[in-house]
Coordinates of C-alpha atoms in Angstrom, one line a residue:
Chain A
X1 CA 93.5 78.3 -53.5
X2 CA 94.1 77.0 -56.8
X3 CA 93.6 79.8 -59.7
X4 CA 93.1 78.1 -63.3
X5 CA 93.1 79.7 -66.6
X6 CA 92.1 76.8 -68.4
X7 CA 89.6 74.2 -68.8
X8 CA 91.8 71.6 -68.8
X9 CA 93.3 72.7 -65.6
X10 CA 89.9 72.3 -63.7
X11 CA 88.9 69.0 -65.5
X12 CA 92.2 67.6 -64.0
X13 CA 91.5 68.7 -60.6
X14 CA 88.3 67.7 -60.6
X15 CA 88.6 64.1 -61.7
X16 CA 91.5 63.9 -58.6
X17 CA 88.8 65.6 -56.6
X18 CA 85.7 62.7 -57.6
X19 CA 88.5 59.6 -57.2
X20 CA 89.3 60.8 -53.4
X21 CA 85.3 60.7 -53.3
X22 CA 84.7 65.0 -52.2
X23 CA 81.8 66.6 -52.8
X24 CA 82.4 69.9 -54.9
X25 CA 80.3 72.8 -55.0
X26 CA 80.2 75.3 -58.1
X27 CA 79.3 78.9 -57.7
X28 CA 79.3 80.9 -61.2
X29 CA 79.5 84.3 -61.2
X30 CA 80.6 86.9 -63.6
X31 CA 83.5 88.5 -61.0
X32 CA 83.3 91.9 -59.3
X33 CA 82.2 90.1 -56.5
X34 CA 80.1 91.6 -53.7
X35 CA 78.3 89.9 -50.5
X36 CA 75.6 88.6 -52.5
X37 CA 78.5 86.2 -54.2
X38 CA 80.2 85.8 -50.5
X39 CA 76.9 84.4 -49.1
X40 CA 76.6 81.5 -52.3
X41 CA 80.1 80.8 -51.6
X42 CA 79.8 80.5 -47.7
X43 CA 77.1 78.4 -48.0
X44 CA 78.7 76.4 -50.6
X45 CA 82.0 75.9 -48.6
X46 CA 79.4 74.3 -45.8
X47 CA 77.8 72.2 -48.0
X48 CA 80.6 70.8 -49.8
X49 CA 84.2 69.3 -49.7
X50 CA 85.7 71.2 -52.5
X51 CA 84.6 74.2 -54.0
X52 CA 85.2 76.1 -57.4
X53 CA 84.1 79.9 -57.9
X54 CA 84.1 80.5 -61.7
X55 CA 84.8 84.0 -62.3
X56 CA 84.3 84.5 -66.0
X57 CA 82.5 87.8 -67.8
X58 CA 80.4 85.9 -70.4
X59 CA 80.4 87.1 -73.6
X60 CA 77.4 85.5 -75.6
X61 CA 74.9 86.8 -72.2
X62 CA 75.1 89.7 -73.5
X63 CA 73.6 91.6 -76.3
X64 CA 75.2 93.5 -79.1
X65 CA 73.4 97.3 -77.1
X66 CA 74.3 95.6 -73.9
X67 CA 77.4 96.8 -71.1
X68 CA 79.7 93.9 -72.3
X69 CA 82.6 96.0 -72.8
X70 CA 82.3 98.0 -69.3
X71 CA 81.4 95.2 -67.0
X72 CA 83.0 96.1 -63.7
X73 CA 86.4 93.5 -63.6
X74 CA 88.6 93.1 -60.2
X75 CA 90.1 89.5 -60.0
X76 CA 92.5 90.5 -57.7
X77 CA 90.2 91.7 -54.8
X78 CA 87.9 88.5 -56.2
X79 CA 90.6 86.2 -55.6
X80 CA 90.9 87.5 -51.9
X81 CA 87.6 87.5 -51.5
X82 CA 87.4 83.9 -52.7
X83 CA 90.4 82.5 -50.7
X84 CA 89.1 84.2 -47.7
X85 CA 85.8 82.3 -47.8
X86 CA 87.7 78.9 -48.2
X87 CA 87.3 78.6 -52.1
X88 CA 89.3 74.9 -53.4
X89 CA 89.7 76.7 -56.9
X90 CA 88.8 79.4 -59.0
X91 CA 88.1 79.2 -62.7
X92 CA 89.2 82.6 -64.4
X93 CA 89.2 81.7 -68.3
X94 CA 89.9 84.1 -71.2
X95 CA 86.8 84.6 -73.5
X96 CA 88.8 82.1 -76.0
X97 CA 89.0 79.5 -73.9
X98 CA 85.6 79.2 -73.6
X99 CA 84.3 79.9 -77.0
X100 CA 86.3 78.9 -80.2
X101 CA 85.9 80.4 -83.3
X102 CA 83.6 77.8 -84.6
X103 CA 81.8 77.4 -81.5
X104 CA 78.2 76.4 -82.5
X105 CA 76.3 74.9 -80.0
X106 CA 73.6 76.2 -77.4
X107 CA 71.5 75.3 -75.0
X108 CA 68.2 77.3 -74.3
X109 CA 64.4 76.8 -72.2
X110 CA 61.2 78.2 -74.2
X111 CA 58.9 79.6 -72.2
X112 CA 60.6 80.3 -69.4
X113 CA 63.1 82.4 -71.1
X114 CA 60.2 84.8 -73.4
X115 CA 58.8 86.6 -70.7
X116 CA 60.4 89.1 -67.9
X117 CA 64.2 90.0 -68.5
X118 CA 63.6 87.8 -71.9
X119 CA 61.2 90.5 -73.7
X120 CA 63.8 93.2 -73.9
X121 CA 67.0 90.6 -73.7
X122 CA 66.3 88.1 -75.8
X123 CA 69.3 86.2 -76.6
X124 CA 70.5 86.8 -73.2
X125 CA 69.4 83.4 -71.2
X126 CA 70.8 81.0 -74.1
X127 CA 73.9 82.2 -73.3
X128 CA 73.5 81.8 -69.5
X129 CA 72.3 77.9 -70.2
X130 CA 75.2 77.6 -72.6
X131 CA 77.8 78.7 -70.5
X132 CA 76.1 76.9 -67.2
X133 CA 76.4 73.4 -68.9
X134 CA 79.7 74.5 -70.3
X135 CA 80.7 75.0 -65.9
X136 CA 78.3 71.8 -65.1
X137 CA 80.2 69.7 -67.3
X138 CA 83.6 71.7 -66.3
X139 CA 83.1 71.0 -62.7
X140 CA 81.0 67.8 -62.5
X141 CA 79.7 69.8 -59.5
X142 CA 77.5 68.1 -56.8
X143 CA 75.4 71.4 -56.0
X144 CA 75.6 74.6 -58.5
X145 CA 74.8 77.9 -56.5
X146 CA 72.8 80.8 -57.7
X147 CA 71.0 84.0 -56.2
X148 CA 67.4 84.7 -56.3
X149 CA 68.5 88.4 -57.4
X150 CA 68.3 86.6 -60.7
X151 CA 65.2 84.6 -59.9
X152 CA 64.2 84.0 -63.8
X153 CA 68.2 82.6 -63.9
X154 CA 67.2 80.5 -61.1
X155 CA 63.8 79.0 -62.2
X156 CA 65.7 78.6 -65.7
X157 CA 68.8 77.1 -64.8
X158 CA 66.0 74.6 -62.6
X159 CA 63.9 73.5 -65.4
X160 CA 67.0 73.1 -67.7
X161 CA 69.0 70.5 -65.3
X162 CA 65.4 68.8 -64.4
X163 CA 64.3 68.6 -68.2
X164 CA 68.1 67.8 -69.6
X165 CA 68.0 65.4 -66.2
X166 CA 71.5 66.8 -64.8
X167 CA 73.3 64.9 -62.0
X168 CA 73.5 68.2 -60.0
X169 CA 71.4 70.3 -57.3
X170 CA 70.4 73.5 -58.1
X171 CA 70.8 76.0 -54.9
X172 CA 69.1 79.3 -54.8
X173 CA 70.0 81.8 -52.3
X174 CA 68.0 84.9 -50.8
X175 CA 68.5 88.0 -51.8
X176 CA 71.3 90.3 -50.1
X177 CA 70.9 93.9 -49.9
X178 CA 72.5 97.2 -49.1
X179 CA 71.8 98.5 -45.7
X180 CA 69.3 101.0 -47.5
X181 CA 67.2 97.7 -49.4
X182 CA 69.1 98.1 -52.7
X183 CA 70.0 95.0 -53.9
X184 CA 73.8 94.0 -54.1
X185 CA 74.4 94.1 -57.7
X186 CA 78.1 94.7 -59.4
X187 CA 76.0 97.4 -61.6
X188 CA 75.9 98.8 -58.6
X189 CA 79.3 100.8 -59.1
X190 CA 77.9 102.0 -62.4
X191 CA 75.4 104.3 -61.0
X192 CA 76.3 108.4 -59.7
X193 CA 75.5 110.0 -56.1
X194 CA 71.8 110.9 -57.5
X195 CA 71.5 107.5 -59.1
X196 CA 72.5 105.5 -56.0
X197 CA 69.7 107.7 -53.7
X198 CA 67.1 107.3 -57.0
X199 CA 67.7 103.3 -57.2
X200 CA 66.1 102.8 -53.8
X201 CA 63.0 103.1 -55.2
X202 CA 63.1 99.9 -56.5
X203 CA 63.2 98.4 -53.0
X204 CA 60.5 101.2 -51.6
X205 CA 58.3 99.7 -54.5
X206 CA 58.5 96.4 -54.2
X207 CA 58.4 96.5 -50.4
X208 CA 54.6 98.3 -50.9
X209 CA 53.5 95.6 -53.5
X210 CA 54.9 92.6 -50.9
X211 CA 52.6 94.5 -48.4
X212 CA 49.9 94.5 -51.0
X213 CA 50.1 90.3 -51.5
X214 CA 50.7 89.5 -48.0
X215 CA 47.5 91.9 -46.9
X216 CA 45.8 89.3 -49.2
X217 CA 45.3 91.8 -52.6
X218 CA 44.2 89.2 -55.4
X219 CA 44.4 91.5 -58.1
X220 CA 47.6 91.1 -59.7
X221 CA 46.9 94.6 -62.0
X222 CA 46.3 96.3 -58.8
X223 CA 50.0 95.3 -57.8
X224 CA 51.9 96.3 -60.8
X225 CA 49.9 99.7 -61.4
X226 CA 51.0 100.4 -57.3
X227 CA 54.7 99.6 -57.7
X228 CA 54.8 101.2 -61.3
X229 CA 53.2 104.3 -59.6
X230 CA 55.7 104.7 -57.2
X231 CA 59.2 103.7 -59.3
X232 CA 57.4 106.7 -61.9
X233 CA 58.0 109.3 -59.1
X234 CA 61.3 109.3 -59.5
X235 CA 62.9 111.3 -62.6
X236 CA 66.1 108.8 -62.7
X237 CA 64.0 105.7 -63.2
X238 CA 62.4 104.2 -66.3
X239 CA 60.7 101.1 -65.9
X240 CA 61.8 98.4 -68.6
X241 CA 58.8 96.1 -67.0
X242 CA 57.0 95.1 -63.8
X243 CA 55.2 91.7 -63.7
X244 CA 53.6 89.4 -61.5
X245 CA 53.9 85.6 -63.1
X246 CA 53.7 82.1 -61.5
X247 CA 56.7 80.5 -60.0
X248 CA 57.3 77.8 -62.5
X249 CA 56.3 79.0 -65.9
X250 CA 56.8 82.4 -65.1
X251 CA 53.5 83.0 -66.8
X252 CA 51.6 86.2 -66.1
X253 CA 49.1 85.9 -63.7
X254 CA 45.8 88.1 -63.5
X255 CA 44.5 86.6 -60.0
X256 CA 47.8 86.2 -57.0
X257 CA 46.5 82.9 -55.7
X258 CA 49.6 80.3 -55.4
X259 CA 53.0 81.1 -55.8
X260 CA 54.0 84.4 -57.1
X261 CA 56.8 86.1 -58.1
X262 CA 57.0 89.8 -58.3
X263 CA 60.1 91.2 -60.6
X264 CA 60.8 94.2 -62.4
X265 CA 63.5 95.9 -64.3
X266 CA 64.4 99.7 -63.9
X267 CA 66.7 101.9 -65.5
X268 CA 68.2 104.5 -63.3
X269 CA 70.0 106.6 -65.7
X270 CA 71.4 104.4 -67.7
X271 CA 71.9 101.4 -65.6
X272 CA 69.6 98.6 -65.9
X273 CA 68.5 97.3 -62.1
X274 CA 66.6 94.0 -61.3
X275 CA 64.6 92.9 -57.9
X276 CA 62.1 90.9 -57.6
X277 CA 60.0 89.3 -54.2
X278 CA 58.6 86.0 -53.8
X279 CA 55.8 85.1 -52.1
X280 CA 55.4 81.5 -51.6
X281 CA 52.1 80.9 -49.7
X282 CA 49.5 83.4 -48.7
X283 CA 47.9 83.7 -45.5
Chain B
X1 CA 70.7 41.8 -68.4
X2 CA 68.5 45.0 -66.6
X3 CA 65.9 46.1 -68.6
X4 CA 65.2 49.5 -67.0
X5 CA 62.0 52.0 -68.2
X6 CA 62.9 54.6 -66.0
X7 CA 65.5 57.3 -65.9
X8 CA 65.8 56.4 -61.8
X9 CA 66.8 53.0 -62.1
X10 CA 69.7 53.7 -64.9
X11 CA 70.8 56.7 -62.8
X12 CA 70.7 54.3 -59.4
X13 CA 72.7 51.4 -61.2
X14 CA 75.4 54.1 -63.1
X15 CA 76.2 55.4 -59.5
X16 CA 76.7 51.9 -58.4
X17 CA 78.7 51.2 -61.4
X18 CA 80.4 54.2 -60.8
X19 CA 81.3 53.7 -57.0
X20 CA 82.7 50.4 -58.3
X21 CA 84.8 52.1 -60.7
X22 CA 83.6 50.5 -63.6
X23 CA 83.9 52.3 -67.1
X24 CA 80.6 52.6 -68.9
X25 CA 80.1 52.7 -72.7
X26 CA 76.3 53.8 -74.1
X27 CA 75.1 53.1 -77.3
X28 CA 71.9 55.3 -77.9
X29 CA 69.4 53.6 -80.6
X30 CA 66.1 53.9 -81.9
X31 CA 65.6 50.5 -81.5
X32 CA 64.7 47.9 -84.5
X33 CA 68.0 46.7 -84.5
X34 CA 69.9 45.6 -86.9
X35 CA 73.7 44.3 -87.8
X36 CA 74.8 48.2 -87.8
X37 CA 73.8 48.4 -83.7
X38 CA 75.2 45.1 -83.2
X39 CA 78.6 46.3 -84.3
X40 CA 78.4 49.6 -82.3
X41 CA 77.4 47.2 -79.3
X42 CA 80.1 44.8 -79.8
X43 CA 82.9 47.5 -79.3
X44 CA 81.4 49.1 -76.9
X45 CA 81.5 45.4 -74.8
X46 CA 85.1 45.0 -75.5
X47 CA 86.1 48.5 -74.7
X48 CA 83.6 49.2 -71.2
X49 CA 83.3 47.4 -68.1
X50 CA 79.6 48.1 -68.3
X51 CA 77.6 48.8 -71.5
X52 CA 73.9 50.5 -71.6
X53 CA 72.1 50.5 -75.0
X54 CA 69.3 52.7 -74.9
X55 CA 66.0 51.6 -77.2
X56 CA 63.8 54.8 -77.8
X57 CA 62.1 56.2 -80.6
X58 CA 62.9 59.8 -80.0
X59 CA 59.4 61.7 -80.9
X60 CA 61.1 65.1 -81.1
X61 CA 63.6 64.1 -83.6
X62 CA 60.6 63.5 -86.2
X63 CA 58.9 66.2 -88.4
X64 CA 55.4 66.7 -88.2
X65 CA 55.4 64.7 -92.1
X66 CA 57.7 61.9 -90.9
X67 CA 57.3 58.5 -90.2
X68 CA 57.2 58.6 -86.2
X69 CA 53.6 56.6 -86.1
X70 CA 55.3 53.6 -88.3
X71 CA 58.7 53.3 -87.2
X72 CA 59.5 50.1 -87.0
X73 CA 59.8 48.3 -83.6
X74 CA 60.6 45.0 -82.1
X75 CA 61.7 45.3 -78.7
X76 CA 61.8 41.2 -77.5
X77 CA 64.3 40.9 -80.6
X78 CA 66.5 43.7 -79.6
X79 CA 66.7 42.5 -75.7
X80 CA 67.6 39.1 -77.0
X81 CA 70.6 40.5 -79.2
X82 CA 71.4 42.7 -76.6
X83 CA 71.6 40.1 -74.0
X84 CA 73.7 37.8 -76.5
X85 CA 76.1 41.0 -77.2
X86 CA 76.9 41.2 -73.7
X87 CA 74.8 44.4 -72.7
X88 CA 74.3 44.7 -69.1
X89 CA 71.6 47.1 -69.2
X90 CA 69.2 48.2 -71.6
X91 CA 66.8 51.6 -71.3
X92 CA 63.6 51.7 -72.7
X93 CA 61.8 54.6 -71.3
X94 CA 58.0 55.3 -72.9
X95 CA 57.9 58.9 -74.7
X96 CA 56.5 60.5 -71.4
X97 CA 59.1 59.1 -69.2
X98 CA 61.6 61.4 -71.7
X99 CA 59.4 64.1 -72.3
X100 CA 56.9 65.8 -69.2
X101 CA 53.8 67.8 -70.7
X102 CA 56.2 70.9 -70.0
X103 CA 59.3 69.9 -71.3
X104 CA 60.9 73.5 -72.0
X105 CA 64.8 72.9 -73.0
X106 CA 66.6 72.5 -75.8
X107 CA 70.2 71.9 -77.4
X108 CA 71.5 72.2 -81.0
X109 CA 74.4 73.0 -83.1
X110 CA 74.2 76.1 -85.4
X111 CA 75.8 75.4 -88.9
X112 CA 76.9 71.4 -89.2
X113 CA 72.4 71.5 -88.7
X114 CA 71.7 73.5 -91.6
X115 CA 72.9 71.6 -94.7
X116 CA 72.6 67.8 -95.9
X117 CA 69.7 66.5 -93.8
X118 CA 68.8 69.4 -92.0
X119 CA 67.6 71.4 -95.5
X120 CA 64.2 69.3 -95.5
X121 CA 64.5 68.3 -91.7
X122 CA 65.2 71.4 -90.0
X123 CA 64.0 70.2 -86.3
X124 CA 66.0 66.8 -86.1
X125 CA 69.1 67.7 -85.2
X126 CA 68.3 69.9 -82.4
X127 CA 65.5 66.8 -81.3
X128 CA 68.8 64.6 -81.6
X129 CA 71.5 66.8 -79.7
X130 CA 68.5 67.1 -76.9
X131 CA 67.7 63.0 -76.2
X132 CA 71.5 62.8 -76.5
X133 CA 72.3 65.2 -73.3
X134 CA 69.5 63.6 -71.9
X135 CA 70.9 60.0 -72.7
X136 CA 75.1 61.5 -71.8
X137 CA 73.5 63.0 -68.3
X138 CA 71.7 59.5 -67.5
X139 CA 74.3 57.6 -68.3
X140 CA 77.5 59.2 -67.5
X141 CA 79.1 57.3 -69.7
X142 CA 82.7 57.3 -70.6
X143 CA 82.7 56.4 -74.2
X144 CA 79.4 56.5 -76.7
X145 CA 79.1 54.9 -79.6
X146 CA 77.4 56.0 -83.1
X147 CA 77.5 54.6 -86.8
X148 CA 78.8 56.7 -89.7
X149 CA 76.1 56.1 -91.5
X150 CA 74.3 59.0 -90.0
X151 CA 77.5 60.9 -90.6
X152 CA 76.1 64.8 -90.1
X153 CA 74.8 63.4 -86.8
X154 CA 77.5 62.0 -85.9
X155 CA 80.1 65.0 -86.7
X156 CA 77.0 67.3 -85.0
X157 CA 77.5 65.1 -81.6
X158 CA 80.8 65.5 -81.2
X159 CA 80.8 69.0 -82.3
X160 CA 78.3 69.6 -79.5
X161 CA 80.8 67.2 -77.0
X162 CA 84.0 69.3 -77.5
X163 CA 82.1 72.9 -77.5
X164 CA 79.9 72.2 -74.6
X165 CA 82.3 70.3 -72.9
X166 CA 80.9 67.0 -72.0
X167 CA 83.2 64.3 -70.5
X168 CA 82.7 61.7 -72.5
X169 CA 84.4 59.9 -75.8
X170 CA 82.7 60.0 -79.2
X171 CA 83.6 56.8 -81.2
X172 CA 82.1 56.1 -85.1
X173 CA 82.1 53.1 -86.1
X174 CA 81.9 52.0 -90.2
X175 CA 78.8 52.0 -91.9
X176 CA 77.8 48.0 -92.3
X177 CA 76.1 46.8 -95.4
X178 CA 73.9 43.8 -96.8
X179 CA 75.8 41.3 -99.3
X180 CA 75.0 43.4 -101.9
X181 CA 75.8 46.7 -100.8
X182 CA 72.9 48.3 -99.1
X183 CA 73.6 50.4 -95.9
X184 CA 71.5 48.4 -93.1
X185 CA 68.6 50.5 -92.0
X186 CA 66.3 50.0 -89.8
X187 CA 63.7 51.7 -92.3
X188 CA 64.5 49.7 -94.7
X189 CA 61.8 47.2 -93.6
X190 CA 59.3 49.7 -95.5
X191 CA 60.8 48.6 -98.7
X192 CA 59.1 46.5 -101.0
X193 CA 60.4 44.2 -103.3
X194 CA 60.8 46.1 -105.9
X195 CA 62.1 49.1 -103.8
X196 CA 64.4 46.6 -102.3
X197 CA 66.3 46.2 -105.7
X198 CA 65.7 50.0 -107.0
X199 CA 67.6 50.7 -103.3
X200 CA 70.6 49.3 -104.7
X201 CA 71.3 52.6 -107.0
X202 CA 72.3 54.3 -103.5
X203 CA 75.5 51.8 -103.1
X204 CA 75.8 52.0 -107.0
X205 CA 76.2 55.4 -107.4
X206 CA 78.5 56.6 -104.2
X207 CA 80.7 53.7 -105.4
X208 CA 81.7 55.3 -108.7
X209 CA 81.3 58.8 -106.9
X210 CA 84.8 57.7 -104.8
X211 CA 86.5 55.7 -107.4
X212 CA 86.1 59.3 -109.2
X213 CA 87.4 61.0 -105.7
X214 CA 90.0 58.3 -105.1
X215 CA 91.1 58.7 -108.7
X216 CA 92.1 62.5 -108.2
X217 CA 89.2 64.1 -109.7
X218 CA 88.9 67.8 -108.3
X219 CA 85.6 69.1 -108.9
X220 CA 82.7 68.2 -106.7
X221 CA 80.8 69.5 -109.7
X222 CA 81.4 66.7 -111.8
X223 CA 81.4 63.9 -109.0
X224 CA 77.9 65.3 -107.8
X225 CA 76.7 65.4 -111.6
X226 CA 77.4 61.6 -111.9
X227 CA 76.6 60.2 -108.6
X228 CA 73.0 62.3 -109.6
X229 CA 73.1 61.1 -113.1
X230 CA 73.1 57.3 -112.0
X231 CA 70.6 57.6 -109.1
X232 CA 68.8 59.7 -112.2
X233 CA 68.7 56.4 -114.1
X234 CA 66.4 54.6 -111.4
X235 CA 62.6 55.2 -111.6
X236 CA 61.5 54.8 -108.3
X237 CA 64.5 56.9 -106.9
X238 CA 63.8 60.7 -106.1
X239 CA 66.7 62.6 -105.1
X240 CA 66.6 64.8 -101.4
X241 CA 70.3 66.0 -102.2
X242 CA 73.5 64.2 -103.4
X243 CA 76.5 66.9 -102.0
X244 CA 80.5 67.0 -101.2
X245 CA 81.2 68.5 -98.1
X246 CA 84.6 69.3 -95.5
X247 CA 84.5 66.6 -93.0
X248 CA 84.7 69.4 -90.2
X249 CA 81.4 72.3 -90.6
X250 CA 80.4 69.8 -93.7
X251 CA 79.7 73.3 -95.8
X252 CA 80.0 72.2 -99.4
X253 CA 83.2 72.7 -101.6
X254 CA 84.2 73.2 -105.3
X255 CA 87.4 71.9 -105.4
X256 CA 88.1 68.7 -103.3
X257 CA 91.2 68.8 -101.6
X258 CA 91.3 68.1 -97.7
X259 CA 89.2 65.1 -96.1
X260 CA 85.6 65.1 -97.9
X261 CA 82.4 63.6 -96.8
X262 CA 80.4 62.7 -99.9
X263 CA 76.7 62.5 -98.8
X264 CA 73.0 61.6 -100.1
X265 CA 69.5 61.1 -99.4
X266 CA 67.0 59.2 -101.8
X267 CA 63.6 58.9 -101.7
X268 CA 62.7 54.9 -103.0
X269 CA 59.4 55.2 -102.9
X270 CA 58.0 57.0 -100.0
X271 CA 60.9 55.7 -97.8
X272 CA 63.9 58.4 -97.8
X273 CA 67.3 56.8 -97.5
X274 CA 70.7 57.9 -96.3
X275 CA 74.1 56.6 -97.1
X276 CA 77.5 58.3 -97.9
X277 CA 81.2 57.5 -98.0
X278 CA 84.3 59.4 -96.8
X279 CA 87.4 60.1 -98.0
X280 CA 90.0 61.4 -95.3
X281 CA 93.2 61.6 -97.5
X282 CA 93.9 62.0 -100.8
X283 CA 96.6 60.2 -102.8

């Protein structure tokens, strides 16, 4: 496995890569990795003839309150990890290498990006579209892999490369969870003995509202006041939002008729916590 | 030569091209063309296997108050110099073909947008930096091609190439004029006669600006004061701005020194005109 510090580096491989005619894969991730990243990179190694893990903490994601500074780092266990899984090269680039000192350019989607994780972060998903195309037009990738932990990432990361008309497919991947239903998350390790008991109530919510759509409940404020109800139980948690929006705008709906996505945002101490549920069709 | 409407059949004939390892060079217009295009088109034949010209009057580069409804067209006359230039494919995509009902997604770059053109057109330069990723990722093209005329959107393009990474090679090409000194313009077609003369005062005034430059004069001060003072001197001119600006962030300076862009824009009329010269090295 190749490990490169530089953009250049990757560029290089990557145009030897295209002339020899391979497929390559690209899974960005912020490092720390867990088996939520192992299962994007598995499936990325089937799908493709080459593939590049980045593994970079991205700076402008996050805002000036935000845990920036304490993000959980391990490259070494990331580069096992990685090589293990049958990874071509990973991209591990200082913060400088990426952004210059007169770096000036950004990338964003309205709409998509106002509601959800957007209302109380919202310069956060510029800086994930920036720093996608930055990897896009890094890794000239076939197929870009992202998990559905991150499902407003997903749908954003989808309308940018369909309304920007990228020459790349856009690969979601379900959900992987603790044997307990907490969602992998490298946040995870941020959260005490009482914390890590307290956070399952983010699953045990969300696992009563899927009940709630699937049974056929239309009413969308029924939903939220049920899984808001339960996550306010617990004296750890503090519910940033809960919201049940369509799949493509990620619009609030008031009747669940198509699509719908279910995602909140919890704080369990002082760790912030995402899941969500999808429920494509109903009964 | 292909005359192609829709972004499928570019994309299907660039991966042809591409599998056939041919180089491609794209030349994005507004259409109307004009002596300034045909030069950009010229180089780009004799330095691509394969050149693209896109025709499109880019709706969301226009202010609500600009002239989107009556920009010029002629699109029989730009296929036949196209054809005669050598272009093997030209793209002329209808605004909806561009642009679905939910088009979300934006680019821009922050602080070469905010003076010169972008003071009293604050939305074109993000409106340009968007059809131009849309127009790169279409095209893949290995070299593009853009006049100096529009110098702040040029310098903004490749600003936005070398922080976001794009693969691709930014070329300017000299600003071409009439006989008698006016920068070609597709919008100069809304000038009357009488315009057409008073337009002259543009040519006039930047060339005693840069004898003043090329002489050693320091003070962008003075040089502004006199380029103003002559345009000043015409009746039916009415000055947007007249500044000096570092060829790099173009944010203005006092003292000139390093490589200086020396820009304008004049009302004649109602029709608002651009033109500029730059000096790289001082004697």
């Amino acid at each position: 496995m190749i490990i490169a510090n530089t953009i250049d580096t990757v560029k290089e491989k990557v145009r030897e890569w295209k002339k020899s005619g391979y497929s390559i894969g690209l899974v960005p991730t912020m490092g720390y990795l867990h088996e939520g990243h192992a299962s994007l990179i598995k499936r990325a190694v089937e799908e493709n003839d080459k593939v590049i893990v980045s593994d970079f903490v991205n700076p402008i994601q996050f805002g000036a309150n935000e845990d920036l500074a304490t993000y959980p780092r391990d490259f070494v266990t990331d580069c096992r990890m990685c090589d293990e899984l049958g990874t071509d090269l990973i991209f591990h680039p200082n913060p400088e290498e990426m952004y210059s000192d007169d770096f000036f350019s950004y990338v964003g989607v309205d709409t998509l990006s106002k509601g959800l994780c957007g209302k109380s972060r919202p310069t956060h998903f510029n800086g994930v579209c920036t720093v996608v195309t930055k990897l896009f037009n890094i890794a000239e990738a076939d197929r870009a892999y992202f998990g559905e932990k991150d499902y407003q990432q997903l749908a954003i990361v989808r309308k940018m490369v369909s309304d920007l008309n990228y020459n790349i497919e856009i690969i979601g991947c379900p959900i992987i969870r603790e044997k307990d239903g907490l969602a992998k998350s490298s946040r995870n390790t941020y959260l005490n003995q009482a914390e890590r008991s307290a956070a399952l109530i983010l699953h045990k919510a969300l696992t009563k509202g899927e009940e709630m759509v699937r049974s056929g409940e239309k009413s969308a404020k029924k939903v939220v006041a049920t899984i808001k109800e339960i996550i306010e139980s617990e004296p750890l948690a503090k519910i940033d939002y809960v919201e049940l929006v369509d799949s493509e705008k990620l619009q609030p709906v008031e009747t669940i008729e198509g699509p719908i996505l279910t995602a909140l945002a919890v704080y369990i101490g002082k760790t912030r916590l995402i899941d969500n549920f999808f429920v494509d069709s109903l009964a």
